[in-house]
Amino acid sequence: MSAPPTPDRRFPRWVYRAGAEPDARFSLANERTFLAWARTALALLAGGVALEALDLPVEERLRLAAAVLLVVLGVLTPVLAWLGWARAERAMRRGDPLPAPLGFVVLVTGVAAAGVLVLVGLLLV
Amino acid sequence: MTTPPLPPDVGPRPTGPSPRGTLAAERTALAWRRSALALLAGSVAAGRLLSVPWGPGGWAVTAVGAVLAVVMLHAARRRLTASRLAAPVRARPWSGRRPPRGAAPPPGGRLVTACAATLVLLGGAAVVVVLTWPS
């Protein structure tokens, strides 16, 4: 395949100026992965808000701590998802191995911690 | 760069796009659609909850989310037409040759970025709701 005659103007430049066009299906799979993370972020936000707004019988400070933790994770997740998408797209264009996934440790630890907080808060009431 | 050759059932076929490519594009379109729906639901909920501390101004978040959701639904359709890129004629729209009818170039990261940014905005709204909710 010949090189494109015009420079690639797609965003972000640091992704698309590297390497060559990968198989379209790889880019599609990368997008689906990003979207799965995006929906995870929405679920985290919904969980955090629901904890506070539904007036659940959980000890108040622990409930607030869990809600804030979930919401903070929900803000962090789309950022990590975007970075993960961009790094994977760049690696595929360059023919590099895919980078290790971002954010799994933070996500799992955070959700587990929020669960423990809610559980303890339920038992304290 | 060495890309391993694709197995015969995966690569472009002489008669049309490979089934796997078409199905991948369909899954991607559906993923965009359900994300758009989730985003729409989320931003309506955020607007409703934000209107408690902020009054009608809280619905601005809903407007942002709804606009992006509509754009995402459009993008879903684009992802489907992009499946024609797997078509046997390897003409890419930017290659100078005439692209096959209806084909779109792989669209790049603008929408992905907009999606992430809107989620961060919704996250900010959620922080406000959680911290200001009367308990």
Coordinates of C-alpha atoms in Angstrom, one line a residue:
Chain A
M1 CA 0.0 0.0 0.0
S2 CA 1.3 3.4 -0.8
A3 CA 1.6 6.2 1.7
P4 CA -1.2 8.7 1.9
P5 CA -0.6 11.7 -0.3
T6 CA -1.8 14.1 2.4
P7 CA -0.7 14.1 6.0
D8 CA -3.0 12.4 8.4
R9 CA -5.0 15.1 10.1
R10 CA -6.9 12.8 12.5
F11 CA -6.8 13.5 16.2
P12 CA -4.7 13.0 18.3
R13 CA -1.7 13.6 16.2
W14 CA 0.7 11.7 18.4
V15 CA -1.3 8.6 17.7
Y16 CA -2.0 9.0 14.0
R17 CA 1.4 10.2 12.8
A18 CA 2.9 6.9 14.0
G19 CA 3.2 3.8 11.9
A20 CA 0.7 2.6 9.3
E21 CA -3.1 2.0 9.1
P22 CA -3.9 -1.2 11.0
D23 CA -6.6 -3.6 10.0
A24 CA -9.9 -1.7 10.5
R25 CA -11.2 -4.5 12.7
F26 CA -8.4 -3.9 15.2
S27 CA -9.3 -0.2 15.5
L28 CA -13.0 -1.2 15.9
A29 CA -12.1 -3.6 18.7
N30 CA -10.1 -0.8 20.3
E31 CA -13.1 1.5 20.2
R32 CA -15.4 -1.1 21.7
T33 CA -12.9 -1.5 24.6
F34 CA -12.9 2.2 25.1
L35 CA -16.7 2.2 25.1
A36 CA -16.9 -0.6 27.6
W37 CA -14.7 1.5 29.9
A38 CA -16.9 4.5 29.3
R39 CA -20.0 2.6 30.4
T40 CA -18.1 1.3 33.4
A41 CA -17.4 5.0 34.3
L42 CA -21.2 5.7 34.0
A43 CA -22.0 2.8 36.2
L44 CA -19.5 4.0 38.9
L45 CA -21.0 7.5 38.8
A46 CA -24.5 6.1 39.0
G47 CA -23.5 3.9 42.0
G48 CA -21.8 6.7 43.8
V49 CA -24.7 9.1 43.4
A50 CA -27.3 6.4 44.2
L51 CA -25.6 5.7 47.5
E52 CA -26.1 9.3 48.6
A53 CA -29.3 10.1 46.9
L54 CA -31.3 7.0 47.8
D55 CA -31.0 7.6 51.5
L56 CA -29.8 4.1 52.2
P57 CA -29.6 2.8 55.8
V58 CA -25.8 3.0 55.9
E59 CA -23.7 4.9 58.5
E60 CA -23.5 8.4 57.2
R61 CA -19.8 9.1 57.1
L62 CA -18.9 5.7 55.7
R63 CA -21.7 6.1 53.1
L64 CA -20.3 9.5 52.0
A65 CA -16.8 8.0 51.9
A66 CA -17.9 5.2 49.6
A67 CA -19.9 7.6 47.4
V68 CA -17.0 9.9 47.0
L69 CA -14.7 7.0 46.3
L70 CA -17.0 5.6 43.6
V71 CA -17.5 9.1 42.0
V72 CA -13.8 9.8 42.0
L73 CA -13.2 6.4 40.3
G74 CA -15.9 7.4 37.8
V75 CA -14.0 10.6 37.0
L76 CA -10.7 8.8 36.7
T77 CA -11.9 5.9 34.6
P78 CA -12.7 7.9 31.4
V79 CA -9.3 9.6 31.5
L80 CA -7.6 6.2 31.8
A81 CA -9.9 4.8 29.2
W82 CA -8.9 7.5 26.7
L83 CA -5.2 7.1 27.4
G84 CA -5.6 3.3 27.0
W85 CA -7.4 3.7 23.7
A86 CA -4.8 6.1 22.4
R87 CA -1.8 4.0 23.5
A88 CA -3.4 0.9 22.0
E89 CA -4.2 2.6 18.7
R90 CA -0.6 3.9 18.5
A91 CA 0.9 0.5 19.3
M92 CA -1.2 -1.2 16.6
R93 CA -0.2 1.4 14.1
R94 CA 3.5 0.9 14.9
G95 CA 3.1 -2.9 15.0
D96 CA 4.3 -2.9 18.7
P97 CA 2.9 -5.3 21.3
L98 CA -0.2 -3.8 23.0
P99 CA 0.7 -1.9 26.2
A100 CA -0.5 -3.3 29.5
P101 CA -4.0 -2.2 30.4
L102 CA -4.3 0.9 32.5
G103 CA -6.3 1.3 35.6
F104 CA -7.4 -2.3 36.5
V105 CA -5.6 -2.2 39.8
V106 CA -7.1 1.2 40.7
L107 CA -10.6 0.2 39.6
V108 CA -10.6 -3.2 41.4
T109 CA -9.1 -1.8 44.6
G110 CA -11.4 1.2 44.6
V111 CA -14.6 -0.8 44.0
A112 CA -13.6 -3.4 46.6
A113 CA -12.8 -0.6 49.1
A114 CA -16.2 1.1 48.5
G115 CA -17.9 -2.3 49.0
V116 CA -16.2 -2.8 52.3
L117 CA -17.1 0.7 53.4
V118 CA -20.8 0.1 52.6
L119 CA -20.8 -3.3 54.2
V120 CA -19.3 -1.9 57.5
G121 CA -21.6 1.1 57.3
L122 CA -24.6 -1.3 57.0
L123 CA -23.5 -3.3 60.0
L124 CA -22.9 -0.1 62.1
V125 CA -26.5 1.1 61.8
Chain B
M1 CA 6.8 -3.8 10.9
T2 CA 5.7 -7.4 10.6
T3 CA 2.0 -8.1 10.7
P4 CA 1.3 -11.9 10.7
P5 CA -0.9 -12.8 7.7
L6 CA -4.6 -13.1 8.5
P7 CA -6.2 -16.5 8.3
P8 CA -8.0 -17.1 5.1
D9 CA -11.5 -16.7 6.6
V10 CA -10.6 -13.2 8.0
G11 CA -9.0 -11.3 5.1
P12 CA -10.7 -9.4 2.4
R13 CA -12.6 -11.7 0.0
P14 CA -12.7 -11.4 -3.7
T15 CA -16.5 -11.1 -3.6
G16 CA -17.0 -8.7 -0.7
P17 CA -16.2 -7.8 2.9
S18 CA -15.3 -10.7 5.2
P19 CA -18.1 -11.7 7.5
R20 CA -15.9 -11.1 10.5
G21 CA -15.2 -7.6 9.4
T22 CA -18.9 -6.9 8.9
L23 CA -19.8 -8.4 12.2
A24 CA -17.0 -6.5 14.0
A25 CA -18.4 -3.2 12.6
E26 CA -21.9 -4.2 13.7
R27 CA -20.7 -4.9 17.2
T28 CA -18.9 -1.6 17.3
A29 CA -22.0 0.3 16.0
L30 CA -24.1 -1.4 18.7
A31 CA -21.5 -0.5 21.4
W32 CA -21.7 3.1 20.3
R33 CA -25.5 2.9 20.5
R34 CA -25.8 1.5 23.9
S35 CA -23.1 3.8 25.2
A36 CA -25.1 6.7 23.7
L37 CA -28.3 5.5 25.5
A38 CA -26.4 5.0 28.8
L39 CA -25.0 8.5 28.4
L40 CA -28.4 10.0 27.7
A41 CA -29.9 8.3 30.7
G42 CA -27.0 9.3 32.8
S43 CA -27.1 13.0 31.8
V44 CA -30.9 13.2 32.3
A45 CA -30.4 11.8 35.8
A46 CA -27.6 14.2 36.4
G47 CA -29.7 17.2 35.3
R48 CA -32.6 16.1 37.5
L49 CA -30.3 15.7 40.5
L50 CA -28.3 18.9 39.8
S51 CA -31.4 20.9 39.6
V52 CA -31.8 20.4 43.4
P53 CA -28.8 22.5 44.3
W54 CA -28.6 24.7 41.1
G55 CA -32.1 25.1 39.9
P56 CA -32.8 25.0 36.2
G57 CA -29.0 25.6 35.4
G58 CA -28.4 22.0 36.3
W59 CA -30.1 20.9 33.1
A60 CA -27.1 22.3 31.1
V61 CA -25.3 19.0 31.8
T62 CA -28.2 17.2 30.3
A63 CA -28.0 19.3 27.2
V64 CA -24.3 18.5 26.7
G65 CA -24.9 14.8 27.2
A66 CA -27.9 14.7 24.9
V67 CA -26.0 16.5 22.1
L68 CA -23.1 14.0 22.4
A69 CA -25.5 11.1 22.5
V70 CA -27.0 12.2 19.2
V71 CA -23.6 12.6 17.7
M72 CA -22.7 9.1 19.0
L73 CA -25.8 7.6 17.3
H74 CA -24.7 9.1 14.0
A75 CA -21.2 7.8 14.6
A76 CA -22.7 4.3 15.0
R77 CA -23.9 4.5 11.5
R78 CA -20.6 5.7 10.3
R79 CA -18.9 2.7 11.9
L80 CA -21.2 0.5 9.9
T81 CA -20.3 2.1 6.6
A82 CA -16.7 1.8 7.7
S83 CA -17.1 -1.9 7.5
R84 CA -16.9 -1.5 3.7
L85 CA -13.3 -0.7 4.2
A86 CA -12.7 -4.4 4.4
A87 CA -14.1 -4.7 0.9
P88 CA -11.9 -6.3 -1.7
V89 CA -11.0 -3.0 -3.5
R90 CA -8.4 -1.7 -1.1
A91 CA -9.0 1.8 -2.1
R92 CA -8.9 4.0 0.9
P93 CA -10.6 7.4 0.7
W94 CA -7.4 9.2 1.5
S95 CA -5.3 7.2 -1.0
G96 CA -6.3 9.4 -3.9
R97 CA -8.3 6.6 -5.6
R98 CA -12.0 6.8 -5.6
P99 CA -13.4 5.2 -2.4
P100 CA -16.1 2.6 -2.7
R101 CA -19.5 4.2 -2.4
G102 CA -20.5 4.9 1.2
A103 CA -17.2 4.1 2.7
A104 CA -15.8 6.4 5.4
P105 CA -12.2 6.6 6.6
P106 CA -11.5 5.2 10.1
P107 CA -12.7 8.3 11.9
G108 CA -9.9 9.0 14.3
G109 CA -10.2 10.0 18.0
R110 CA -12.3 13.1 18.1
L111 CA -15.5 11.4 19.2
V112 CA -13.6 9.2 21.6
T113 CA -12.1 12.3 23.2
A114 CA -15.4 14.1 23.3
C115 CA -16.9 11.0 25.0
A116 CA -14.2 10.9 27.6
A117 CA -14.5 14.6 28.2
T118 CA -18.3 14.5 28.6
L119 CA -17.9 11.6 31.1
V120 CA -15.5 13.7 33.1
L121 CA -18.0 16.5 33.1
L122 CA -20.7 14.1 34.2
G123 CA -18.3 13.0 36.9
G124 CA -17.9 16.6 38.1
A125 CA -21.7 16.8 38.3
A126 CA -21.8 13.6 40.3
V127 CA -19.2 15.0 42.7
V128 CA -21.4 18.1 43.2
V129 CA -24.5 16.0 43.8
V130 CA -22.8 13.7 46.3
L131 CA -21.2 16.6 48.2
T132 CA -24.3 18.8 48.3
W133 CA -27.0 16.2 48.8
P134 CA -29.0 17.0 51.9
S135 CA -28.8 14.0 54.2

